[in-house]
Short mmCIF file of C-alpha atoms in Angstrom, two decimals:
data_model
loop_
_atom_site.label_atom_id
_atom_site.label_comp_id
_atom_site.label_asym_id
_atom_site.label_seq_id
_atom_site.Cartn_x
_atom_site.Cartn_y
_atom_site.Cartn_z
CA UNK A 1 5.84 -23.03 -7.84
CA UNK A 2 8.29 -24.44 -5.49
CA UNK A 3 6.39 -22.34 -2.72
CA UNK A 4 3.27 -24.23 -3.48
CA UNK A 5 5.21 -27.86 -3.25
CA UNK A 6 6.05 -27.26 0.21
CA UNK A 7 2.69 -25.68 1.22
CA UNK A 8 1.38 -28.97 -0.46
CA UNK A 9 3.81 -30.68 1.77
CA UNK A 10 2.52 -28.72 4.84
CA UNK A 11 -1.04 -29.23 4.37
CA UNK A 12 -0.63 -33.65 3.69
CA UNK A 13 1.14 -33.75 6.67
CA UNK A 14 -1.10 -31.57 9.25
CA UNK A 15 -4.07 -33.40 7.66
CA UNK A 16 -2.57 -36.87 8.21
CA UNK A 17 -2.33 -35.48 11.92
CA UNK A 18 -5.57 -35.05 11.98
CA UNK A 19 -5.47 -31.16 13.17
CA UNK A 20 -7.34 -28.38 11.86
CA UNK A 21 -5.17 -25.46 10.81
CA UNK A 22 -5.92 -23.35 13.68
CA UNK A 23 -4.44 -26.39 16.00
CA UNK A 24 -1.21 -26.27 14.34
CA UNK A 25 -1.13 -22.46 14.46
CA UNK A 26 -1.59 -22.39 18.12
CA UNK A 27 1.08 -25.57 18.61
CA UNK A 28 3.59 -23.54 16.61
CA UNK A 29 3.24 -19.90 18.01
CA UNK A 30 2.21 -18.75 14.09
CA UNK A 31 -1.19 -17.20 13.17
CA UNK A 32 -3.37 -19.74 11.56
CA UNK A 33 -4.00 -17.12 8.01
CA UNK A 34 -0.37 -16.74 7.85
CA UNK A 35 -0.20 -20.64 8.38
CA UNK A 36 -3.25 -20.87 5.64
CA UNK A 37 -1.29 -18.60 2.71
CA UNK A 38 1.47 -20.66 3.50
CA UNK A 39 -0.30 -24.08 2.52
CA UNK A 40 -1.83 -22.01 -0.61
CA UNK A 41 1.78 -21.22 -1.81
CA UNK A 42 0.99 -17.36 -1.50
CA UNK A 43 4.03 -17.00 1.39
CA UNK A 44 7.23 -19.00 1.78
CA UNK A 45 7.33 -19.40 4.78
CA UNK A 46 10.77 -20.20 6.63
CA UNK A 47 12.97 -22.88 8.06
CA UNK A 48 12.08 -22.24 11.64
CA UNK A 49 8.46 -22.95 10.74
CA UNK A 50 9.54 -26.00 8.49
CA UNK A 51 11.25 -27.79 12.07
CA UNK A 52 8.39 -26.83 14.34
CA UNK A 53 5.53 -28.29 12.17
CA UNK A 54 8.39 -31.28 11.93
CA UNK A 55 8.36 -31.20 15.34
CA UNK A 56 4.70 -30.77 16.47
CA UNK A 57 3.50 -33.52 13.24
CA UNK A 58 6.07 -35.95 14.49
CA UNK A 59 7.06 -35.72 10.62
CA UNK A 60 11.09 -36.04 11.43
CA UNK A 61 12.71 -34.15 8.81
CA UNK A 62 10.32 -34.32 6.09
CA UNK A 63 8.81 -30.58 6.48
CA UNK A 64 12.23 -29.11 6.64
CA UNK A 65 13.58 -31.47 3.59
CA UNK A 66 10.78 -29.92 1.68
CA UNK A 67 11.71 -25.99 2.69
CA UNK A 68 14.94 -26.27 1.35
CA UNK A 69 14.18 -28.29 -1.70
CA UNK A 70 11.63 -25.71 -2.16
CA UNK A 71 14.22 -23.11 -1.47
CA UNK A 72 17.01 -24.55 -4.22
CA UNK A 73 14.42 -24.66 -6.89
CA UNK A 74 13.68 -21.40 -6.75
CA UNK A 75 16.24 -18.42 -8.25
CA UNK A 76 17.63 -16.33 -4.96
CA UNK A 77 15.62 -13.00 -5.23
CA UNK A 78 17.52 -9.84 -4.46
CA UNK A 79 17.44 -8.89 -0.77
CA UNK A 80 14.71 -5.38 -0.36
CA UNK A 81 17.79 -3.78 1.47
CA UNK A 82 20.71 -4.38 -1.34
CA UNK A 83 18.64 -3.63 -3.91
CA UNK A 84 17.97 -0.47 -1.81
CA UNK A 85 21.41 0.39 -1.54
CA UNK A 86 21.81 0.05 -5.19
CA UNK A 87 19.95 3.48 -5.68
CA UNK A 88 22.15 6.34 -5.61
CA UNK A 89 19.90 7.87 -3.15
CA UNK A 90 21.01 8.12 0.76
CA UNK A 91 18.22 7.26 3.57
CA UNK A 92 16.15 9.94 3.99
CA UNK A 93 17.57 10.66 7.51
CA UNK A 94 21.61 10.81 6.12
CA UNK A 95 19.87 13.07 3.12
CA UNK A 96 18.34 16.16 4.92
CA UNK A 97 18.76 15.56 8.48
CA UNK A 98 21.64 15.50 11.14
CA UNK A 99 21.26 15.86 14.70
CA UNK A 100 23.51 18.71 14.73
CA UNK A 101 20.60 20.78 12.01
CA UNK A 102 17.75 19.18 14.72
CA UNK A 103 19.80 21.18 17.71
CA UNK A 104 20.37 24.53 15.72
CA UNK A 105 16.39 24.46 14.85
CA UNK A 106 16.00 24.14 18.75
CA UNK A 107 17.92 26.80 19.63
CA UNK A 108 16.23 28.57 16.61
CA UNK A 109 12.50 28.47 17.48
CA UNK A 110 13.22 31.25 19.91
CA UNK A 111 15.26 33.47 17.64
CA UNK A 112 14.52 33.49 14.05
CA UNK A 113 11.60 35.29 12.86
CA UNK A 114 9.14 34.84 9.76
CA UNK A 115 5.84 35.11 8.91
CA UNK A 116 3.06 33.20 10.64
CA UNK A 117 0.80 30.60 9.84
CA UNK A 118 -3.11 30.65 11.06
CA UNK A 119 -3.60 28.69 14.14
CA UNK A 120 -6.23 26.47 12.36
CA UNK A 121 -3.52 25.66 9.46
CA UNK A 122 -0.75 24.32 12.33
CA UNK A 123 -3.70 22.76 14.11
CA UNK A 124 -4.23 20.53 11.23
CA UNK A 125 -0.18 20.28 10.64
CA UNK A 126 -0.28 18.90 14.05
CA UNK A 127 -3.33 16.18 13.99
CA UNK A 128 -1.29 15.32 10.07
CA UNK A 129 2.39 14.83 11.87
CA UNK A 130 0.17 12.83 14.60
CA UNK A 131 -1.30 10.30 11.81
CA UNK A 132 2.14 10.03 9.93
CA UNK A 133 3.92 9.11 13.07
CA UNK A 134 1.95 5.81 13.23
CA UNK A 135 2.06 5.39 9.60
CA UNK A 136 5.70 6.63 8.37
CA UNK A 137 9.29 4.80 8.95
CA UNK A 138 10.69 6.99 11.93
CA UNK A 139 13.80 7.59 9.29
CA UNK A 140 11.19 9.13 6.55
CA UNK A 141 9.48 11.13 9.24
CA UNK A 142 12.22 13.30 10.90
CA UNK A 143 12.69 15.12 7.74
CA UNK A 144 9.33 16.42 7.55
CA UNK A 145 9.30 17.29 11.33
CA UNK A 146 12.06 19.43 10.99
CA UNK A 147 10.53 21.56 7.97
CA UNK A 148 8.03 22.22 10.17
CA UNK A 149 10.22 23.38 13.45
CA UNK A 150 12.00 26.09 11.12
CA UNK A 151 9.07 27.92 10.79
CA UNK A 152 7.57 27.61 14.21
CA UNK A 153 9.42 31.03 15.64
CA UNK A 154 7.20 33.49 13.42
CA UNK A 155 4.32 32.62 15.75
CA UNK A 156 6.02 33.93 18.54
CA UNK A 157 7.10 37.11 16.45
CA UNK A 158 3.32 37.39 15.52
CA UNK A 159 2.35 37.72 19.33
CA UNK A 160 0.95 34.40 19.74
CA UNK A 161 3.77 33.27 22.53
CA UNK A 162 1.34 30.90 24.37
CA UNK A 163 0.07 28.99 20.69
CA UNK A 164 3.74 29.04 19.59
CA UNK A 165 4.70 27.02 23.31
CA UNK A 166 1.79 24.96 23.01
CA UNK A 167 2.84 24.36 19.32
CA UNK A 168 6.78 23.62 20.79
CA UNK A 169 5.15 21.24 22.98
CA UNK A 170 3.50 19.10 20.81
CA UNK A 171 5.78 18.93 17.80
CA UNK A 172 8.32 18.40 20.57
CA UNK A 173 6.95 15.09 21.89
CA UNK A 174 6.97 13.88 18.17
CA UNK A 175 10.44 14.52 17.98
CA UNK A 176 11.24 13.36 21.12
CA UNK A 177 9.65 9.78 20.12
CA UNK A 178 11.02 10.04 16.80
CA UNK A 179 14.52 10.49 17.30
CA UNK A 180 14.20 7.56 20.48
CA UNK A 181 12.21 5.09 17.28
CA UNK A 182 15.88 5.17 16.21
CA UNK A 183 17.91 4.87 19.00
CA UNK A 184 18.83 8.09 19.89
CA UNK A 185 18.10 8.87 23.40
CA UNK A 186 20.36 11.48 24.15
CA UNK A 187 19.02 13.99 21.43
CA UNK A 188 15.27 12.84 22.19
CA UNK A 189 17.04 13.54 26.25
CA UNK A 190 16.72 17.67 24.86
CA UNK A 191 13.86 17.59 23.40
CA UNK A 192 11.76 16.06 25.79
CA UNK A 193 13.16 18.79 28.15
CA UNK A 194 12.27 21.37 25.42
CA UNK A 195 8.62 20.00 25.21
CA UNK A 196 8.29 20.53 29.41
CA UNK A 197 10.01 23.91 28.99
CA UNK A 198 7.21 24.79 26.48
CA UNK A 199 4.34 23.50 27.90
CA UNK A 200 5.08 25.37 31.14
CA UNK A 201 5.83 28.46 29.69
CA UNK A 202 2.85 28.16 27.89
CA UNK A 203 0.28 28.10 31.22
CA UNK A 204 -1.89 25.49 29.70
CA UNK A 205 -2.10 22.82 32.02
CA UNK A 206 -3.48 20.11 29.43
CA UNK A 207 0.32 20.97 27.35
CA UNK A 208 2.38 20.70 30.66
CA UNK A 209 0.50 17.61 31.69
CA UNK A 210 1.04 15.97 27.54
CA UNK A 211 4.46 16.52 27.73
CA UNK A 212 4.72 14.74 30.71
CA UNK A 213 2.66 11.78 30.55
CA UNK A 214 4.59 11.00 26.75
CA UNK A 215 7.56 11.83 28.46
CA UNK A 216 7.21 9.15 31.46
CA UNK A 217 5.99 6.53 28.55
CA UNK A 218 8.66 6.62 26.42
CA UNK A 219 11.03 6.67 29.06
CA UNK A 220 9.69 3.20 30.02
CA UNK A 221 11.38 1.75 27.26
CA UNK A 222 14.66 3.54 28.59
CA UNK A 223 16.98 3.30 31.48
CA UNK A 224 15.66 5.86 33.15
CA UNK A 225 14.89 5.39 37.23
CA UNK A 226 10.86 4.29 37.27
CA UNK A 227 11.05 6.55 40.41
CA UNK A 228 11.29 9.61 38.32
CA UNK A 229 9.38 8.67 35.61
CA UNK A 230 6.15 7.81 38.05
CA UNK A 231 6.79 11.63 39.12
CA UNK A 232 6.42 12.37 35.63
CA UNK A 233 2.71 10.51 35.03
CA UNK A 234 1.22 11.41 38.94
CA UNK A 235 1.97 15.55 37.62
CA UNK A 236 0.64 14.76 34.13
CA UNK A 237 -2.38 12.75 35.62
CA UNK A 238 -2.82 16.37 38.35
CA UNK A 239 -2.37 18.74 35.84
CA UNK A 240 -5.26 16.72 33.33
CA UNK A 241 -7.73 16.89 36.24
CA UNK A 242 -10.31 20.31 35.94
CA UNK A 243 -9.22 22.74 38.21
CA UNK A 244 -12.19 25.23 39.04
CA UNK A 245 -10.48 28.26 38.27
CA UNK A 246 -7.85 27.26 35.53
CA UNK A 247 -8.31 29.24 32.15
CA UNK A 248 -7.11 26.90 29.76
CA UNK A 249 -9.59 25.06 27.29
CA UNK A 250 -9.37 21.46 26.12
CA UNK A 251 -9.76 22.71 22.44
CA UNK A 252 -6.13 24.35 22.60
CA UNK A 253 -4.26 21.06 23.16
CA UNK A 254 -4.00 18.33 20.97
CA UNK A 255 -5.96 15.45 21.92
CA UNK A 256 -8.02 17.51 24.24
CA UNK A 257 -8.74 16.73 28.21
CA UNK A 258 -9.67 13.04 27.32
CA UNK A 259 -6.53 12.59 25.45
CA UNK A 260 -4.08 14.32 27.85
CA UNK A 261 -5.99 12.18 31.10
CA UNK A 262 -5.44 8.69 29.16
CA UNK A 263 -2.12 9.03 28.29
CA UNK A 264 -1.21 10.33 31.99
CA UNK A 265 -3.25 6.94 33.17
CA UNK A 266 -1.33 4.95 30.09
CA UNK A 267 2.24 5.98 31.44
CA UNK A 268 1.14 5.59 35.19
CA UNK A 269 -0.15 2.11 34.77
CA UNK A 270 2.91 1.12 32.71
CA UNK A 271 5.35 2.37 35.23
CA UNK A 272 3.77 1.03 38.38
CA UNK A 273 3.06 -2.46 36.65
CA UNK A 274 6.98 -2.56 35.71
CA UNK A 275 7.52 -1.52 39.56
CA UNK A 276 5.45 -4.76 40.44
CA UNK A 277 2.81 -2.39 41.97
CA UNK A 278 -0.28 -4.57 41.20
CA UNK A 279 -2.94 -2.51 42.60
CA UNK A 280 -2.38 0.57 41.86
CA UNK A 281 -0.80 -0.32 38.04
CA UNK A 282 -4.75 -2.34 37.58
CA UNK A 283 -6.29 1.21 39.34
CA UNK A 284 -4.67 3.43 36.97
CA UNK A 285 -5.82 1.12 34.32
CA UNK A 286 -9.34 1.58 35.36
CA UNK A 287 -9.25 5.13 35.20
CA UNK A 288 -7.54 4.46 31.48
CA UNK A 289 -10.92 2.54 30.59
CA UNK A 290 -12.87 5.56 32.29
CA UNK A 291 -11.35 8.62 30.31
CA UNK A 292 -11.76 6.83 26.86
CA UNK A 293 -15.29 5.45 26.85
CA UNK A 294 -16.46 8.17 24.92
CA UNK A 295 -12.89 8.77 22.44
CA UNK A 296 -13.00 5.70 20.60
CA UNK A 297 -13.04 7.36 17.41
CA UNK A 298 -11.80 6.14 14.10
CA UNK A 299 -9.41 3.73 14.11
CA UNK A 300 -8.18 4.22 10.58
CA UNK A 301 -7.10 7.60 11.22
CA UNK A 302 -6.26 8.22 14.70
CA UNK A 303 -2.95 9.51 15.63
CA UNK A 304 -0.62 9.27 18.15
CA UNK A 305 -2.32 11.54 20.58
CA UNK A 306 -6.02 9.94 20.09
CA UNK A 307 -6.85 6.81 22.15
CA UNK A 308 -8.82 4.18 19.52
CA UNK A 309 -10.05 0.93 21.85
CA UNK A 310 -7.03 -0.90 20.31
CA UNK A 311 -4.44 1.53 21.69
CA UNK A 312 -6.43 0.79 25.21
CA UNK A 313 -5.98 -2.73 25.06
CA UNK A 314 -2.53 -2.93 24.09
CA UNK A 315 -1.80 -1.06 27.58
CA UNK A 316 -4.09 -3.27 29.43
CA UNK A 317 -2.23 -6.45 27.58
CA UNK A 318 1.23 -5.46 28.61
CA UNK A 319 0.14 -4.55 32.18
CA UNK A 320 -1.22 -8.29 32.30
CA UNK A 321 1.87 -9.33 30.96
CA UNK A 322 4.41 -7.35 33.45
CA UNK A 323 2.19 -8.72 36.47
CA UNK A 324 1.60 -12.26 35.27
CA UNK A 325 -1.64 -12.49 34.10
CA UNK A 326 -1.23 -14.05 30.56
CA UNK A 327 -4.93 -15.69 30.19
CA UNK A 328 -6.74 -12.20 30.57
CA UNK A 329 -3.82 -10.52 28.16
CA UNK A 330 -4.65 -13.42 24.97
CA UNK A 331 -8.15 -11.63 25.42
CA UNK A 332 -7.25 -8.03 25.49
CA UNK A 333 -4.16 -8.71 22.79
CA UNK A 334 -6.49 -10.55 20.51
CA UNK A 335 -9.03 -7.73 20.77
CA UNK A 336 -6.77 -4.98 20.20
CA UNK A 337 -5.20 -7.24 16.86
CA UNK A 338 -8.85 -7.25 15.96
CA UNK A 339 -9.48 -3.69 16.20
CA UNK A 340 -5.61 -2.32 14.81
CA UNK A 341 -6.16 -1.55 11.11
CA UNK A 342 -3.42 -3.59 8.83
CA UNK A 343 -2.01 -0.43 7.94
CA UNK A 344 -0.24 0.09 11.31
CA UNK A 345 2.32 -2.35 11.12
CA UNK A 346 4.30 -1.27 14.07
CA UNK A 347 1.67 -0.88 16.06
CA UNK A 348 0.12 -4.20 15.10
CA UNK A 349 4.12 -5.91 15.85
CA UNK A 350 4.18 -4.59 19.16
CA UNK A 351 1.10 -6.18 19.73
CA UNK A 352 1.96 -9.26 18.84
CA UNK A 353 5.41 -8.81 21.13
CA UNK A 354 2.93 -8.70 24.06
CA UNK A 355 1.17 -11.73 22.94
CA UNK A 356 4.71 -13.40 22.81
CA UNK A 357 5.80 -12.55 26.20
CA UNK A 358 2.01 -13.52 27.75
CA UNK A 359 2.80 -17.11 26.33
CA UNK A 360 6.16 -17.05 27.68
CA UNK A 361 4.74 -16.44 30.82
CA UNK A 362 2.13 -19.06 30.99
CA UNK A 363 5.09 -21.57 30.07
CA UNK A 364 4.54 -21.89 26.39
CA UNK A 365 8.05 -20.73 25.66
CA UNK A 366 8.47 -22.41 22.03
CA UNK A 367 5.06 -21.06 20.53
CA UNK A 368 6.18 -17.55 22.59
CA UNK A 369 9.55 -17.68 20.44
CA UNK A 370 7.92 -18.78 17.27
CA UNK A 371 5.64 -15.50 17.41
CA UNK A 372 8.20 -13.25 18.03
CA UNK A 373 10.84 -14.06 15.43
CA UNK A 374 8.48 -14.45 13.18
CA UNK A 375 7.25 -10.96 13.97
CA UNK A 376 11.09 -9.34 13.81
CA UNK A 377 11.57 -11.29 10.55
CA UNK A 378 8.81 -10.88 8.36
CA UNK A 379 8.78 -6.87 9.41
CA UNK A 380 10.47 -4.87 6.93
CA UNK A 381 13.49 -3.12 8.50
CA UNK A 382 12.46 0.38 7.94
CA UNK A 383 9.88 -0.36 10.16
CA UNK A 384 12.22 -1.90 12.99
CA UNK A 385 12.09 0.50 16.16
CA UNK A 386 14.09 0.97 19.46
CA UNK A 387 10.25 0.67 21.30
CA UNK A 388 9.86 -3.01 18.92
CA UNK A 389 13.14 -3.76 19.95
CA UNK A 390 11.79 -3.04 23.80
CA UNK A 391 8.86 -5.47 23.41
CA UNK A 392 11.15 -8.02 21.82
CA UNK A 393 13.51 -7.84 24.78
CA UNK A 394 10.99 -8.14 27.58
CA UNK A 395 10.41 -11.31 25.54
CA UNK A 396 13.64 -12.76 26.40
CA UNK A 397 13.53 -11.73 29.70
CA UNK A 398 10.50 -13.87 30.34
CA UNK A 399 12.36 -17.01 29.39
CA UNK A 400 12.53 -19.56 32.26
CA UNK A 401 15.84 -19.86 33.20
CA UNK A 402 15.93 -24.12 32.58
CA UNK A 403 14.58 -22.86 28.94
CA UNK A 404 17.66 -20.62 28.38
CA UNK A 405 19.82 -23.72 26.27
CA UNK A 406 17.39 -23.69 23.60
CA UNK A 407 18.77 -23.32 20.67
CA UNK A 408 15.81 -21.29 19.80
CA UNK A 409 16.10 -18.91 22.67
CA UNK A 410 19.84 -18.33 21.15
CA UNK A 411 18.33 -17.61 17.24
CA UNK A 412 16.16 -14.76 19.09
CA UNK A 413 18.88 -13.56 20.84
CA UNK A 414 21.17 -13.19 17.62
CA UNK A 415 18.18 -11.76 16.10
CA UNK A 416 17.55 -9.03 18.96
CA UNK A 417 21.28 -8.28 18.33
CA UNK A 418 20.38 -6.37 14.53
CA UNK A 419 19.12 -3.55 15.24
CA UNK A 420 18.53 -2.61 12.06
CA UNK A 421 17.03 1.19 13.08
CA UNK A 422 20.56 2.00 14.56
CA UNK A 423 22.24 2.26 11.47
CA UNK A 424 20.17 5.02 10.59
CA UNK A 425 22.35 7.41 11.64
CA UNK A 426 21.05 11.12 12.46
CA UNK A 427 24.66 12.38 13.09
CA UNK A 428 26.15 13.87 16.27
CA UNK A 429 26.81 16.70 18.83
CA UNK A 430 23.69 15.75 21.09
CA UNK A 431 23.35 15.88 24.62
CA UNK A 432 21.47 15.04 27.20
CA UNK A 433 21.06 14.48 31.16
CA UNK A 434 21.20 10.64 30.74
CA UNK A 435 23.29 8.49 28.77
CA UNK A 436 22.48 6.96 25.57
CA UNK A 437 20.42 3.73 25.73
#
C-alpha cells in the first residue's frame, strides 16, 4: 500500500532521530496513536504532517516527497460529500424542515390541540432528545425535534399547563442550541426567548433557572454583550439555590437541582473568565466542582443536561485557557479526552480546540496549529458546528501577533473560512432581538 510506504518512510526517519513516537507527536502538535496508525499504514495522513515531521527530523523534503509519491500511486477516492450529493436524497434539514415550519410549530404549541402523552413517556422523550443531541449531526436532529413540538399542545389541552411549560422549556433549549450548531442565531434568538417565557410561566424555579444558564452559555459563543449574558447565569445560579418555601421538586426538571446549579456555575465561569474576571470566573468554577461531586454518572450515556467529569473539565480547561493558564489546562484537557467516550466526536473536537489554544498560549504556536487543523480536517463535515467553529476561532485569536506571517496561521485561516454547517440551510422568515452571527 502506498499508505504503508510513507508510514515506512515516517517511522526510518523519526528512528534515525532518535525520538520515541510520543516525542514527535508532541514536536508536531499530532496525537502520538494517530501518529502510530500513521507509521502502520492504517491512516494517510496529510501534507501538513509530511512538512512538519520534515521540519522537526531535519529530513528536508524527504517526508513530504514521500506523501505525494504515496499520494500519485494511489487511485483518487471519491470525496464522502460528492458521493453524498450523488444520492437523490436532500439533507435531512432541506427534506422536512424550514425555519418558517419551526416558527408556525411555535406559535402552535399554544393553539392546536390533541391527545396527550403520559408525563413518564415525554420524560423519557426528553432524557432521549438529550443523548441524541451529543450524538446526532445538528442537521439530522432538527427533524426529529420538530415531530416532537407538534404534539406538545395536547398537554396543555389535557390540564397539565405547568408539565406542558416545563416540557416547552426544555425541548426549547434543544432547539435553541440546535438551530445556533448551524448558524442560525436569529431563529435560535426566538426560541431561547420561548424557553424563558415557558419556564416562567411554568413557576418552577429549577426550569426558569435551565433556560437561563443554557441561554447565557450558548450566547458565549455569540455576539451578544457578556454584560447581559452574566445577568442571565447570576438569575439561573439564584433561582437553582433551595428556597425554604418554594414548591417545586428537583424530579420535575430535567437534570434535576444538581444539573440546573452546574450549568448556572458552567455559564457564569465562562462569561466572567471571557470578561478577564479571574477570581470570580476560578470561584464559580469551584462551586462547578462542588454541585457535581456526586453526578458523575455514566459517561456513555449522559446527555446534554447531565454533567459527566469530562463535561467538568472541559469548562475548567477553557477557563484556564481564557485567563492564561495553559500548564494546569494540558491536565484538565487531557483528563477530560481521557474520560469523553469516542463516540462523542464533537464533544471530543472541542476538546481538543482548547488544548490548541492552551499551546498557543504558552508560545507553542506551530504544534497549537498542527492540532487544530488537524482536528477541522479529519472531522467529517456533518459534524462541523458554529460552537467548533467558536473554539477554532479563539484559536486564531491567540496567535502572537509576530506569528501572524506564517504561512500556517494563513492555511487555518482559509480553513476557518468553510463553514461547512452553514450551507445547511433551514430556510427563512426568522427573527430575533439580535442580529445574525
Amino acid at each position: 500500500m502506498a499508505e504503508a510506504a510513507f508510514g515506512v518512510q515516517l517511522r526510518q526517519s523519526r528512528q534515525a532521530a532518535a525520538l520515541s513516537l510520543r516525542q514527535l507527536a508532541t514536536r508536531v502538535g499530532y496525537d502520538h496513536s494517530y501518529l502510530s496508525q500513521v507509521e502502520r499504514g492504517q491512516r494517510p495522513g496529510s501534507a501538513h504532517l509530511a512538512q512538519l515531521c520534515d521540519r522537526e527530523l531535519n529530513t528536508g523534503t524527504t517526508l513530504t516527497t514521500a506523501y505525494q509519491q504515496a499520494q500519485r500511486a494511489q487511485p483518487v477516492p471519491q470525496p464522502p460529500a460528492a458521493a453524498y450529493q450523488l444520492q437523490p436524497l436532500r439533507h435531512p434539514v432541506e427534506q422536512a424542515m424550514s425555519a418558517d415550519l419551526l416558527e408556525a410549530v411555535r406559535h402552535g404549541l399554544v393553539d392546536s390541540y390533541g391527545q396527550a402523552r403520559p408525563e413518564e413517556e415525554w420524560n423519557a422523550v426528553v432524557a432521549d432528545l438529550a443523548v441524541a443531541f451529543t450524538t446526532t449531526p445538528p442537521g439530522e436532529l432538527l427533524p426529529e425535534l420538530t415531530a416532537h413540538l407538534q404534539l406538545l399542545p395536547a398537554e396543555r389541552s389535557a390540564g397539565r399547563s405547568a408539565t406542558h411549560a416545563v416540557l416547552v422549556t426544555e425541548l426549547s433549549i434543544l432547539v435553541a442550541l440546535t438551530l445556533t450548531a448551524l448558524g442560525q442565531s436569529r431563529a435560535a434568538g426566538r426560541w431561547w426567548w420561548t424557553s424563558r417565557t415557558s419556564a416562567d410561566s411554568s413557576g418552577e424555579r429549577l426550569a426558569m433557572s435551565l433556560a437561563r444558564g443554557w441561554e447565557a452559555s450558548g450566547g458565549v459563543t455569540g455576539s451578544r454583550p457578556l454584560g447581559e449574558l452574566l445577568t442571565l447565569a447570576d438569575e439561573a445560579v439564584a433561582l437553582g439555590i433551595p428556597v425554604d418555601d418554594a414548591a417545586e421538586t428537583s424530579d420535575g426538571v430535567v437534570g434535576g437541582r444538581s444539573g440546573c446549579l452546574a450549568q448556572a456555575y458552567a455559564a457564569r465561569a465562562l462569561v466572567l473568565a471571557q470578561q478577564g474576571s479571574g477570581a470570580a470566573a476560578w470561584k464559580a468554577v469551584e462551586d462547578l466542582l462542588t454541585v457535581t461531586d456526586e453526578t458523575a454518572g455514566d459517561h456513555q450515556t449522559s446527555g446534554l443536561f447531565d454533567w459527566p467529569a469530562y463535561k467538568v473539565h472541559g469548562v475548567e480547561g477553557r477557563v484556564c485557557a481564557e485567563l492564561g493558564y495553559p500548564a494546569a489546562g494540558y491536565v484538565v484537557l487531557e483528563r477530560a479526552l481521557e474520560l469523553c467516550p469516542p463516540g462523542r466526536l464533537v464533544e471530543r473536537a472541542e476538546l481538543e480546540l482548547r488544548l490548541a489554544r492552551c499551546l498557543m498560549v504558552d508560545g507553542e504556536v506551530a504544534a497549537g496549529l498542527a492540532l487544530a487543523m488537524r482536528v477541522l480536517v479529519e472531522l467529517p463535515d456533518q459534524w462541523h458546528t458554529h460552537y467548533l467553529y467558536d473554539e477554532a476561532g479563539r484559536v486564531l485569536s491567540a496567535v502572537p501577533g509576530k506569528e501572524l506571517g506564517r504561512a500556517a496561521v494563513r492555511d487555518y485561516r482559509e480553513l476557518l473560512g468553510r463553514r461547512p454547517y452553514l450551507n445547511r440551510s433551514v430556510g427563512s422568515g426568522s427573527s430575533s432581538a439580535w442580529s445574525q452571527g
